[in-house]
Short mmCIF file of C-alpha atoms and ligand atoms in Angstrom, two decimals:
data_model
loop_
_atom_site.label_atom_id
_atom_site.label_comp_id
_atom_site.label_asym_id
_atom_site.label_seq_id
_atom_site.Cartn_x
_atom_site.Cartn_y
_atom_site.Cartn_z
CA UNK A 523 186.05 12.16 28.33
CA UNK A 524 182.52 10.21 29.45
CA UNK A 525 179.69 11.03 26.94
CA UNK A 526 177.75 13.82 28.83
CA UNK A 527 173.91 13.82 28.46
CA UNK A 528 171.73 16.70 29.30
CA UNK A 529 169.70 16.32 32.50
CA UNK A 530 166.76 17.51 31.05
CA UNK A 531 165.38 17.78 27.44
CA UNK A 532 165.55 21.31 25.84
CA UNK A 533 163.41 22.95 23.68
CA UNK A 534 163.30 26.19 21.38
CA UNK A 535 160.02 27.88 21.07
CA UNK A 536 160.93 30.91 19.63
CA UNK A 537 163.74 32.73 17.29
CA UNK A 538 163.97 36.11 16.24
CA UNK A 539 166.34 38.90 14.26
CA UNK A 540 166.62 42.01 13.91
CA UNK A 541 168.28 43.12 10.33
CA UNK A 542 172.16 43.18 10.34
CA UNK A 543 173.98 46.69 8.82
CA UNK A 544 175.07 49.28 10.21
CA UNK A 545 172.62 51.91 12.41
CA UNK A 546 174.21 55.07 13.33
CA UNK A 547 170.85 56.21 15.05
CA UNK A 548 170.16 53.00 17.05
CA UNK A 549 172.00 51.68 20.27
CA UNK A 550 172.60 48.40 20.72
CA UNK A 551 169.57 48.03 23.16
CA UNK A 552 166.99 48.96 19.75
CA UNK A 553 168.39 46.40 18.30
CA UNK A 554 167.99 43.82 21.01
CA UNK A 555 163.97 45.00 21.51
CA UNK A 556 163.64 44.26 17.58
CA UNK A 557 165.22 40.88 18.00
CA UNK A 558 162.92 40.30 20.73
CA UNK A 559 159.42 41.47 19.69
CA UNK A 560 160.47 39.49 16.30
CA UNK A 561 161.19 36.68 18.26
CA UNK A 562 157.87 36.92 20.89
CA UNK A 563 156.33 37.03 17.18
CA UNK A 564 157.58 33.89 16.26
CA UNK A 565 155.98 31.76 19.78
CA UNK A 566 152.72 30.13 18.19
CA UNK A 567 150.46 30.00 20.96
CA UNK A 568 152.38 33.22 22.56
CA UNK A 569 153.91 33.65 26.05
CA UNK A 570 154.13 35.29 29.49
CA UNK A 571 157.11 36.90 29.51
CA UNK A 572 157.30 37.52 33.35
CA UNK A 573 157.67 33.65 33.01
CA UNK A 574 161.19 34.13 31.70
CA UNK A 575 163.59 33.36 34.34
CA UNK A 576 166.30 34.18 33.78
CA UNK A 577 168.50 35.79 30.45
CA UNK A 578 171.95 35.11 29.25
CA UNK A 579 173.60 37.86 26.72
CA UNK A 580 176.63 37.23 24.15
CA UNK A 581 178.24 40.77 23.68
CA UNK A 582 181.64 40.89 22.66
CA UNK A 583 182.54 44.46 23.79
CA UNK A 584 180.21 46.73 24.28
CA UNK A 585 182.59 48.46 26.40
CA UNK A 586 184.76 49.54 23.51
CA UNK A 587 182.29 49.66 20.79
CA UNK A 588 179.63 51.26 22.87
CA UNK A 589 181.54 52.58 25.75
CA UNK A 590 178.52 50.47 27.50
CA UNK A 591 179.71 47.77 29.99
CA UNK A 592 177.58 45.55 32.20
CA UNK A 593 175.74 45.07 29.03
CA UNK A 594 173.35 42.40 30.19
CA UNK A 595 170.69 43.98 32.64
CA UNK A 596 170.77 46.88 29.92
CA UNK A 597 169.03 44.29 27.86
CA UNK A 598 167.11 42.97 30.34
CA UNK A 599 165.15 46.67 30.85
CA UNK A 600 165.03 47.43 27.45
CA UNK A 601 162.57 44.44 27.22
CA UNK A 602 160.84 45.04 30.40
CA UNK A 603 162.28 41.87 31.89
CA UNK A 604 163.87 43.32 35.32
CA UNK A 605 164.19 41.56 38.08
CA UNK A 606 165.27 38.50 36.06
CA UNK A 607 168.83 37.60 36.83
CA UNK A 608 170.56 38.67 33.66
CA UNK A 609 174.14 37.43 32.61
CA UNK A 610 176.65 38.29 29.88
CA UNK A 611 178.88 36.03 28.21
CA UNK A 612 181.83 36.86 26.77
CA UNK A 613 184.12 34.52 24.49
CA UNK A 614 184.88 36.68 21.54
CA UNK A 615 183.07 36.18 18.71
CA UNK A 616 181.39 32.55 19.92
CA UNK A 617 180.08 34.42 22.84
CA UNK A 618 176.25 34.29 21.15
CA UNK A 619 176.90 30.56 20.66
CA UNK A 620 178.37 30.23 24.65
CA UNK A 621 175.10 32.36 25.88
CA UNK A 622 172.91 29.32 23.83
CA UNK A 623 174.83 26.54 25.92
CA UNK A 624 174.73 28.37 29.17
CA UNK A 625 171.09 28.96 28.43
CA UNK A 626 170.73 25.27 27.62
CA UNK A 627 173.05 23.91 30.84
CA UNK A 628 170.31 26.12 33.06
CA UNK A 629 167.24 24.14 31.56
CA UNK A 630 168.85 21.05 31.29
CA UNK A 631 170.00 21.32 35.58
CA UNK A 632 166.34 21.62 36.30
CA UNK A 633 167.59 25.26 37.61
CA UNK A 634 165.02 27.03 35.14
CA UNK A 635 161.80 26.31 32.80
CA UNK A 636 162.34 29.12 30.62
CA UNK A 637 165.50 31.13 29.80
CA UNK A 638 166.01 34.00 26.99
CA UNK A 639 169.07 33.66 24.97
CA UNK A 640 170.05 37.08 23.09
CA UNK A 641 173.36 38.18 21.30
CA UNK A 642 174.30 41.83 20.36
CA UNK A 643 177.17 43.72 18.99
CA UNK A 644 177.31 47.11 17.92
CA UNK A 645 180.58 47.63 15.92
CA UNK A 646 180.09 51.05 13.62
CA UNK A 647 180.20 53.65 16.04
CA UNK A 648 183.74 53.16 15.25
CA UNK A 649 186.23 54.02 12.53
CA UNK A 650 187.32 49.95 10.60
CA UNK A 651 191.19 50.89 12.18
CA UNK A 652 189.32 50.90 15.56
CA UNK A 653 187.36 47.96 15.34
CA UNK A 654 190.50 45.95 13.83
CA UNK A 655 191.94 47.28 16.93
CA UNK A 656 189.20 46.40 19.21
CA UNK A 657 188.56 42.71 17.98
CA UNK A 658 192.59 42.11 18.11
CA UNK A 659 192.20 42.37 22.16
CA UNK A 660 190.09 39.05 21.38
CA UNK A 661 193.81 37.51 20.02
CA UNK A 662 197.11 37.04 22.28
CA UNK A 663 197.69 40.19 22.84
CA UNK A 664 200.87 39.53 24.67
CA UNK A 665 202.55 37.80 21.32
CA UNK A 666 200.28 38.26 18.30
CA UNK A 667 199.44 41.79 18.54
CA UNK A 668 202.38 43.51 18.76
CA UNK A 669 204.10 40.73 16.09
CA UNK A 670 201.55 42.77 14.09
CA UNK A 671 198.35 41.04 13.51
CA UNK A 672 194.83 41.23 13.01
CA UNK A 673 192.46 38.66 12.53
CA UNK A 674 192.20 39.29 8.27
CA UNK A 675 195.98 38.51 8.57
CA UNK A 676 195.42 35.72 11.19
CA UNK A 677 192.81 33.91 8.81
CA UNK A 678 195.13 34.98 6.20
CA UNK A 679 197.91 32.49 7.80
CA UNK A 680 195.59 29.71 7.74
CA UNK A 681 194.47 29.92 4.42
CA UNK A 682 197.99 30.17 3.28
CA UNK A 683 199.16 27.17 5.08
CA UNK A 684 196.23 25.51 3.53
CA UNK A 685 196.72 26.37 -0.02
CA UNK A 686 200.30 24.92 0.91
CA UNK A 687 199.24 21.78 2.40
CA UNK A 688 196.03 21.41 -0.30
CA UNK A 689 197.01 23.12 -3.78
CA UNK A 690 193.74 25.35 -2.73
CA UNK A 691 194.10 28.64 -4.79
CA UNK A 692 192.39 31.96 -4.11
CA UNK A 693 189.81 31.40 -6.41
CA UNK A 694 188.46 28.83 -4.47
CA UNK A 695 188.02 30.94 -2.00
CA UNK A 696 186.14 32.86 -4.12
CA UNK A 697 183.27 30.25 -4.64
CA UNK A 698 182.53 30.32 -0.94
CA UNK A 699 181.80 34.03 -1.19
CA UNK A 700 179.48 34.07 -4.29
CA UNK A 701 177.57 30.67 -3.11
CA UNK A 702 177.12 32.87 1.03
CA UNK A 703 175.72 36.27 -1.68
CA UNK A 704 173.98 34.16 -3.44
CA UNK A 705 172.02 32.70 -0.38
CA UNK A 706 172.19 36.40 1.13
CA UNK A 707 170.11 37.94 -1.96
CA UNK A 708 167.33 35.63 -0.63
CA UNK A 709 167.45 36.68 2.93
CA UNK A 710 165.45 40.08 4.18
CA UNK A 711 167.70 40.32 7.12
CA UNK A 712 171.33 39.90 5.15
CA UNK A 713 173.63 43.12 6.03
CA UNK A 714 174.75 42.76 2.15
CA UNK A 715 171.50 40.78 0.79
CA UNK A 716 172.85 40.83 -2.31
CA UNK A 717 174.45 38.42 -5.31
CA UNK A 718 177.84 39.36 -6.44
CA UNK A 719 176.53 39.59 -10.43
CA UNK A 720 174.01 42.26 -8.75
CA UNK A 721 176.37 43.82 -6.79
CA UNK A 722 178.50 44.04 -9.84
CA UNK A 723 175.30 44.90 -12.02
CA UNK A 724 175.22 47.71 -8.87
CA UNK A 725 178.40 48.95 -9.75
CA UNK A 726 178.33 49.60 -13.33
CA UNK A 727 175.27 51.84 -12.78
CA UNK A 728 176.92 53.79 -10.27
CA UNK A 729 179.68 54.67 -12.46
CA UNK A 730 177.00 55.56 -15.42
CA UNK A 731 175.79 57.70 -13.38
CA UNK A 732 178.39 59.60 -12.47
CA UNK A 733 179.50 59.99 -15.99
CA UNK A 734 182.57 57.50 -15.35
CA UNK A 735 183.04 54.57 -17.88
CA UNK A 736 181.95 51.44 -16.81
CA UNK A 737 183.81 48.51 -15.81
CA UNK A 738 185.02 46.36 -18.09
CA UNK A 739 184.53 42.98 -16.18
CA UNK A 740 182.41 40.34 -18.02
CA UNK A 741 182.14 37.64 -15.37
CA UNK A 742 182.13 37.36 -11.94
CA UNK A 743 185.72 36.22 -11.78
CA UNK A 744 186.39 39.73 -13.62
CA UNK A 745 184.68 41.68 -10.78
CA UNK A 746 186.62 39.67 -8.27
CA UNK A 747 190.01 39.53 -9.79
CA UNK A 748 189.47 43.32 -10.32
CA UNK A 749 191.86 44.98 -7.16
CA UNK A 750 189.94 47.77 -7.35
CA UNK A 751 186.57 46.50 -7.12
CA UNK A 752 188.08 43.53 -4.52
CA UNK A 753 191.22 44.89 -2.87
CA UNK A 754 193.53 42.84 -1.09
CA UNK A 755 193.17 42.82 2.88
CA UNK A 756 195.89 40.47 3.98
CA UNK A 757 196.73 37.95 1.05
CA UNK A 758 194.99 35.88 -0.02
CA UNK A 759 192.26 37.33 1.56
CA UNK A 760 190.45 40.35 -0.60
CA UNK A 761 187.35 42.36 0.50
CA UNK A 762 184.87 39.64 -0.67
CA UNK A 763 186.29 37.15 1.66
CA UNK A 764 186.02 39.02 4.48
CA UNK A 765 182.65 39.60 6.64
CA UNK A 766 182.06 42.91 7.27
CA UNK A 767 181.32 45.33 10.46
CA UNK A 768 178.13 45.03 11.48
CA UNK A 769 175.13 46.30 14.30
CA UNK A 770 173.08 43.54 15.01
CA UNK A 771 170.95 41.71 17.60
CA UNK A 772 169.42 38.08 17.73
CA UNK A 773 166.66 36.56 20.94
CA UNK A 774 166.08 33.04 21.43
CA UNK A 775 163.35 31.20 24.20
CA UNK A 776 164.55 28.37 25.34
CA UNK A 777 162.06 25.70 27.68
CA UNK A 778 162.36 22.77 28.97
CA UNK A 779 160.89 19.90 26.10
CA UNK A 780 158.44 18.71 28.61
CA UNK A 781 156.40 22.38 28.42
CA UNK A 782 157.33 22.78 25.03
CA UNK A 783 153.70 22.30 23.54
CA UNK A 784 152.84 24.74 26.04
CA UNK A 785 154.14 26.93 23.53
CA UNK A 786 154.41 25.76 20.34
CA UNK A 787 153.02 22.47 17.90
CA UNK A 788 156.58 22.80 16.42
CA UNK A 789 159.81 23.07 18.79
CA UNK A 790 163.02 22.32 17.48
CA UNK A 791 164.62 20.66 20.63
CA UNK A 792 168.29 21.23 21.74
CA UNK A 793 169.67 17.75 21.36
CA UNK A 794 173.64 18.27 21.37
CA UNK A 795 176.22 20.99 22.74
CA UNK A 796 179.95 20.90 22.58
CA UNK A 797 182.45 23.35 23.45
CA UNK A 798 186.34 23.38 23.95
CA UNK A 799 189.53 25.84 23.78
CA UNK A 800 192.53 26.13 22.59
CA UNK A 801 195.54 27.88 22.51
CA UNK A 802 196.35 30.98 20.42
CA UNK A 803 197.31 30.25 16.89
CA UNK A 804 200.84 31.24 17.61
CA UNK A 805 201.44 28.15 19.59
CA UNK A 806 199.86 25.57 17.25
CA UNK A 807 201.58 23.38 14.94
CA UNK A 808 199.35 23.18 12.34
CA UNK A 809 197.05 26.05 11.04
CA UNK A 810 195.14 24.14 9.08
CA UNK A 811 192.41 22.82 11.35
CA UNK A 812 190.73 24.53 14.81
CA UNK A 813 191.26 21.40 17.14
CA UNK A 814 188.85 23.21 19.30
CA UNK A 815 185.75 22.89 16.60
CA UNK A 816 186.28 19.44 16.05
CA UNK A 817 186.36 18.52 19.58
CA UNK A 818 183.24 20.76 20.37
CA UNK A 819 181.48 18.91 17.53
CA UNK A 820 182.70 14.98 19.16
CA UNK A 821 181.19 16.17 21.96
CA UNK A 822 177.79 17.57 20.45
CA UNK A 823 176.86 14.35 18.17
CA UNK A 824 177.70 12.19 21.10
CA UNK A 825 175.02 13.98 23.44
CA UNK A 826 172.48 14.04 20.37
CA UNK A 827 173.58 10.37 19.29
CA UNK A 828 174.50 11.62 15.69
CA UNK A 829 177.41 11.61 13.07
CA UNK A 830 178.57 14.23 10.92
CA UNK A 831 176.46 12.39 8.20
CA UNK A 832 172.82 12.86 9.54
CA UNK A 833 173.30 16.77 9.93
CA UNK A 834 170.78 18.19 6.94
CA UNK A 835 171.91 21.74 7.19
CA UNK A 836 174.51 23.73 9.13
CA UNK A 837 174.91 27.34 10.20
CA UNK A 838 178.98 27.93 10.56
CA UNK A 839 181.27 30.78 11.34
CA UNK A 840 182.74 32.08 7.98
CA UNK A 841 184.07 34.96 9.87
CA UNK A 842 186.32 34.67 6.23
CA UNK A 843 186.04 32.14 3.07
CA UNK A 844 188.61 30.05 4.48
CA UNK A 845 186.80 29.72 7.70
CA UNK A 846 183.80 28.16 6.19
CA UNK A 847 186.39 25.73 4.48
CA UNK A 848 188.05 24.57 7.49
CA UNK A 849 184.80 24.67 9.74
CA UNK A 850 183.09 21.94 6.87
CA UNK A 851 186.56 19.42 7.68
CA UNK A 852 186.79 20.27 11.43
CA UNK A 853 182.91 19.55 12.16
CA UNK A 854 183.32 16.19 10.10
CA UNK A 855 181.79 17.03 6.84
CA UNK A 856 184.45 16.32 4.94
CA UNK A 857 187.66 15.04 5.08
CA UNK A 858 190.52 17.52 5.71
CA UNK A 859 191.34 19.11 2.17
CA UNK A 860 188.41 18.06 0.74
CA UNK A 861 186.44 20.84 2.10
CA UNK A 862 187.36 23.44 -0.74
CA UNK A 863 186.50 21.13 -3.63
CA UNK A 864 183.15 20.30 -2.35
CA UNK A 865 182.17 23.91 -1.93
CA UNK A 866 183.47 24.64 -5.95
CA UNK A 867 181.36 21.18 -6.78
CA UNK A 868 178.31 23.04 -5.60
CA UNK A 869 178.28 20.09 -2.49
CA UNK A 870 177.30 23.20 -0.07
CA UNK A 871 175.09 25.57 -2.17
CA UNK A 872 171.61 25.60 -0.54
CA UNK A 873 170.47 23.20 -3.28
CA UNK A 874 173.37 20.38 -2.66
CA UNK A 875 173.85 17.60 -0.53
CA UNK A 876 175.09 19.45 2.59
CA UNK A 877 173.53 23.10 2.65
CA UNK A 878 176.24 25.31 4.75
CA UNK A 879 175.41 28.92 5.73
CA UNK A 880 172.02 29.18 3.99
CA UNK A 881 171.44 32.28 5.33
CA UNK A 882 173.90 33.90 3.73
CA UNK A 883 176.43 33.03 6.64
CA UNK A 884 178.67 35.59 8.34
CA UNK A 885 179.84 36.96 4.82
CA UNK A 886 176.87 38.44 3.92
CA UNK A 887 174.11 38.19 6.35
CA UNK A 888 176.95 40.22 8.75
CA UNK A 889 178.64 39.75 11.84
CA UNK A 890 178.34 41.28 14.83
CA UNK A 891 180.17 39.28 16.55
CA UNK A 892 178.48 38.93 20.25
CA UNK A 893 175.11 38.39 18.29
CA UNK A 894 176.29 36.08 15.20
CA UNK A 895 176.17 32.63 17.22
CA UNK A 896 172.72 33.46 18.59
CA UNK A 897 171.42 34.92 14.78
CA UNK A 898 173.13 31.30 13.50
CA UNK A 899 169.89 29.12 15.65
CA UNK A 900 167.45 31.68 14.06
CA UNK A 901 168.27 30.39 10.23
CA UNK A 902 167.90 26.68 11.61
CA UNK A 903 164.88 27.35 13.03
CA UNK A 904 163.31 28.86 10.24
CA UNK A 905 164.85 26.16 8.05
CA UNK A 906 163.66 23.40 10.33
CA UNK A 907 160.11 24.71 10.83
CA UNK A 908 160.20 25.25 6.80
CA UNK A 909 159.61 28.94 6.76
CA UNK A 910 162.41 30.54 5.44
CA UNK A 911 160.89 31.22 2.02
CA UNK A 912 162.89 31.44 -0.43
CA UNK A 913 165.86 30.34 0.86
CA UNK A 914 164.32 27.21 1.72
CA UNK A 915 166.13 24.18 1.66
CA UNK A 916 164.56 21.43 0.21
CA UNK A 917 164.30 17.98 1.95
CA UNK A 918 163.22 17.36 5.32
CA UNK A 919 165.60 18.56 7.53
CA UNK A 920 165.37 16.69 10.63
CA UNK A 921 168.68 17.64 12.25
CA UNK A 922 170.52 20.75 11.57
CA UNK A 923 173.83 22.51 13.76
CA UNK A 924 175.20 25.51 14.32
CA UNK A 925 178.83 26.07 14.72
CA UNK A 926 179.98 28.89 16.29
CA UNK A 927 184.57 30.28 16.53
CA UNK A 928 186.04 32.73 18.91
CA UNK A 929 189.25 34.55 17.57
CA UNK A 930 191.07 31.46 15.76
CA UNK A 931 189.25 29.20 17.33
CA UNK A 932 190.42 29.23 21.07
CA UNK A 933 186.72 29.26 21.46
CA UNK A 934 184.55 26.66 19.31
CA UNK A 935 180.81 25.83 20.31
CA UNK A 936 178.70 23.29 18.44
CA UNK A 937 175.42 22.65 18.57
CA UNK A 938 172.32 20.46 17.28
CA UNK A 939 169.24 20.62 16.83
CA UNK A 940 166.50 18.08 15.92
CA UNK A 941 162.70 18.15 14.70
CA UNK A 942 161.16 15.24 16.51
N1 COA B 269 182.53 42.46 1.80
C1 COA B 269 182.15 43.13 0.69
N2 COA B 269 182.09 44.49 0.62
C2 COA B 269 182.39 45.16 1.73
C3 COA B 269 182.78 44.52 2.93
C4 COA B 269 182.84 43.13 2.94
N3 COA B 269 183.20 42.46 4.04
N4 COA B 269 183.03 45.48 3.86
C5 COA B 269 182.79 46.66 3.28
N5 COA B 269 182.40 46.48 2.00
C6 COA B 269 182.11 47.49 0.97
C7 COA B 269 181.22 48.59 1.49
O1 COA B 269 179.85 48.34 1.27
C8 COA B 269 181.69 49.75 0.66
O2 COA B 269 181.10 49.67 -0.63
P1 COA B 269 180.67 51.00 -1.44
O3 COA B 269 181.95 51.72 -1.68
O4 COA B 269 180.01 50.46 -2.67
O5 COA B 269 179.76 51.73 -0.52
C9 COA B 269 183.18 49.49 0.48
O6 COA B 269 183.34 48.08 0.64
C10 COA B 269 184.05 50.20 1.48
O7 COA B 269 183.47 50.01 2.77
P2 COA B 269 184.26 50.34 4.10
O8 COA B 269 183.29 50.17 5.25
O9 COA B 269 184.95 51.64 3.94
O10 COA B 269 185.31 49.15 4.13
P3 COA B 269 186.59 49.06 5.00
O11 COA B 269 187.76 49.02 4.07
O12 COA B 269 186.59 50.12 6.05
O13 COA B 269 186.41 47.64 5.71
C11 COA B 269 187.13 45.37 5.90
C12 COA B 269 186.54 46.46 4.97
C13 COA B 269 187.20 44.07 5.13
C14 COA B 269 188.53 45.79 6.36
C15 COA B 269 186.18 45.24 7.13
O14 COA B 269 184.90 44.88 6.71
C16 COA B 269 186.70 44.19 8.11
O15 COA B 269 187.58 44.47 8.89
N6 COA B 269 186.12 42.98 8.10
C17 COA B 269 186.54 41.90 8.98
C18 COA B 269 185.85 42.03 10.31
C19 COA B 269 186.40 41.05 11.28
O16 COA B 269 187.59 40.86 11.41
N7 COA B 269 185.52 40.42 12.06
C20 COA B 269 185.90 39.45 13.07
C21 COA B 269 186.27 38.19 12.42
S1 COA B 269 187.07 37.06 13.48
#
């Protein structure tokens, strides 16, 4: 395929968040007026919003979780935005990351000067067996479904043919998960903003407390060996390499780059996007890779005139450990089976050469899923404008991505972003 190049430039202006956990007295729609007034906030020199044109909305299924469909002009009253055309996307859990390139492909046409770019899930109001049932309609549900999956056992498959293909063991796993808690613990908005040796710490109190006798573990690797404190979900996944279910909404404004000091001295401008499918994991022949992520990414350094190399920082979808593993190979990072020994050298913490999922990623910062890929561009933007406190990376970070799966990566959208 021809290198594509946007028509127009792109530019973000402003990014905001609600927190991620779980909100038994909110609807989806509080959540998406948080992320919004956070992210009006977050516009330096402020903005009109009757000037938005028009809104795009990645929900997963509001119609199950909620029993709310036709989602998107919801959203679009809740934040006093009506008659704005209003749009929801749907592509599993990349459908946050789909609603940033549609909101992107409507700047760059010359269709639209400014577009707002939200994500939402809300996936408690359900019982877990219901919301393993719910996000399997996101799989084949023709052939995987009733052959008795769910996505733990689907990502369980891959990291199983990858410990086969690698020599990967469990415990590598492991390293993604305390590195994503450690980088949680330093992030207001994290669903589980906390370090494992905490959470452990967290633990032994508890049982004090209750008069029961504490556990025994002495490390980390104690705590996560321990099947009581980290039970198996589908082997060799346990609960700490899992994400968990979360409520949660994200808002992004999107202009076009040649009004973006209209708005703001520092825009982080929309320089690559990438996108492709692929077929359900059944029908692959290898399990190791997402095809789908790696083409997404081709595409998305080609528009931005980049290589995997000059990326400072990326936000990607460790929907499970072995996701993040895979998504560092597939985007280019490393080679493949190289991925897991660069996250146990420390190559990925927040301090090392290529910071991945500095906000704590999907693991611990949460994932609900229709909001996750739009929640991803709000770390990078407080990374690239330097102001995510402590969870700053160092450096100057003058090109980060976000990378964004749906189901096993039928879906996979890439994008980057650059501080000129
Ligand atoms: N990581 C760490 N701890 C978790 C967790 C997670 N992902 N999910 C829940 N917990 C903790 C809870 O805080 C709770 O701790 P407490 O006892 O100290 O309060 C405990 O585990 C039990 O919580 P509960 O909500 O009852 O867990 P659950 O067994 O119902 O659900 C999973 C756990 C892993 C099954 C569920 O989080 C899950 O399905 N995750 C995957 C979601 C998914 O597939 N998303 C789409 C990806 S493509």
């Amino acid at each position: 395929m021809s290198v594509r190049k946007l028509g127009r430039g792109v530019a973000l202006v402003g990014a905001g968040m609600c927190k991620f956990g779980a909100f038994p007295e909110k609807a989806s729609r509080d959540l998406f007026v948080e992320a919004y007034k956070e992210m009006g906030r977050s516009v330096d020199k402020g903005f009109d919003p009757k000037a938005i044109e028009t809104i795009y909305i990645g929900n997963y299924s509001s119609d199950l979780f909620e029993r709310q469909g036709h989602t998107a002009p919801i959203m679009a009253d809740a934040v006093g935005l009506c008659p704005a055309p209003a749009v929801r996307i749907e592509d599993a859990c990349a459908s946050g990351g789909v609603a940033l390139r549609q909101g992107v492909m409507a700047i760059a046409s010359g269709m639209y000067d400014m577009v707002l770019v939200g994500g939402i899930e809300k996936m408690t109001n359900l019982p877990t067996a219901e919301v393993t049932d719910t996000l399997g309609t996101a799989a084949d549900t023709l052939f995987e479904i009733p052959a008795g999956f769910t996505f733990p056992g689907f990502y369980a498959a891959i990291a199983t043919a990858y410990m086969h293909k690698y020599g990967m063991t469990p415990e590598h796993l492991m390293n993604v998960a305390i590195k994503n808690h450690e980088n949680g613990s330093l992030n207001p908005n994290a669903q589980f903003g906390v370090t494992i040796p905490d959470w452990m710490k967290g633990r032994v109190a508890a049982a004090i407390k209750k008069g029961k006798p504490a556990p025994a573990w002495q490390t980390v690797w104690d705590f996560l060996h321990d099947d009581g404190a980290n039970p198996l979900v589908a082997w060799p996944l346990r609960l700490f390499d899992c994400s968990p279910i979360s409520d949660g909404a994200a808002a992004l404004l999107l202009v076009s780059a040649e009004r973006a000091h209209e708005f703001s001295e520092k825009p982080i401008y929309i320089v690559g996007t990438g996108q492709a499918s692929d077929s359900p994991l059944h029908d692959r022949a290898d399990l190791t890779a997402l095809p789908a992520a790696h083409l997404a990414a081709q595409q998305a350094y080609e528009m931005a005139g980049v290589t995997a190399k000059d990326i400072r920082l990326a936000e990607v979808h460790d929907c499970f450990t072995i996701a993040e593993i895979v998504a560092t190979e597939d985007l280019g990072f490393f080679a493949p089976g190289e991925g897991f020994k660069m996250a146990e050298d420390g190559v990925t913490a927040r301090t090392g050469a290529k910071p991945i999922n500095s906000s704590g990623g999907l693991k611990s910062k949460g994932h609900p899923v229709g909001a996750s890929g739009v929640a991803q561009v709000f770390e990078i933007w407080k990374q690239m404008r330097g102001e995510a406190g402590p969870r700053q990376v160092p450096g100057d970070l003058s090109l980060g991505l976000t990378h964004n799966v749906g189901a096993t990566g039928n879906t996979c959208v890439v994008h980057v972003f650059e501080k000129k």
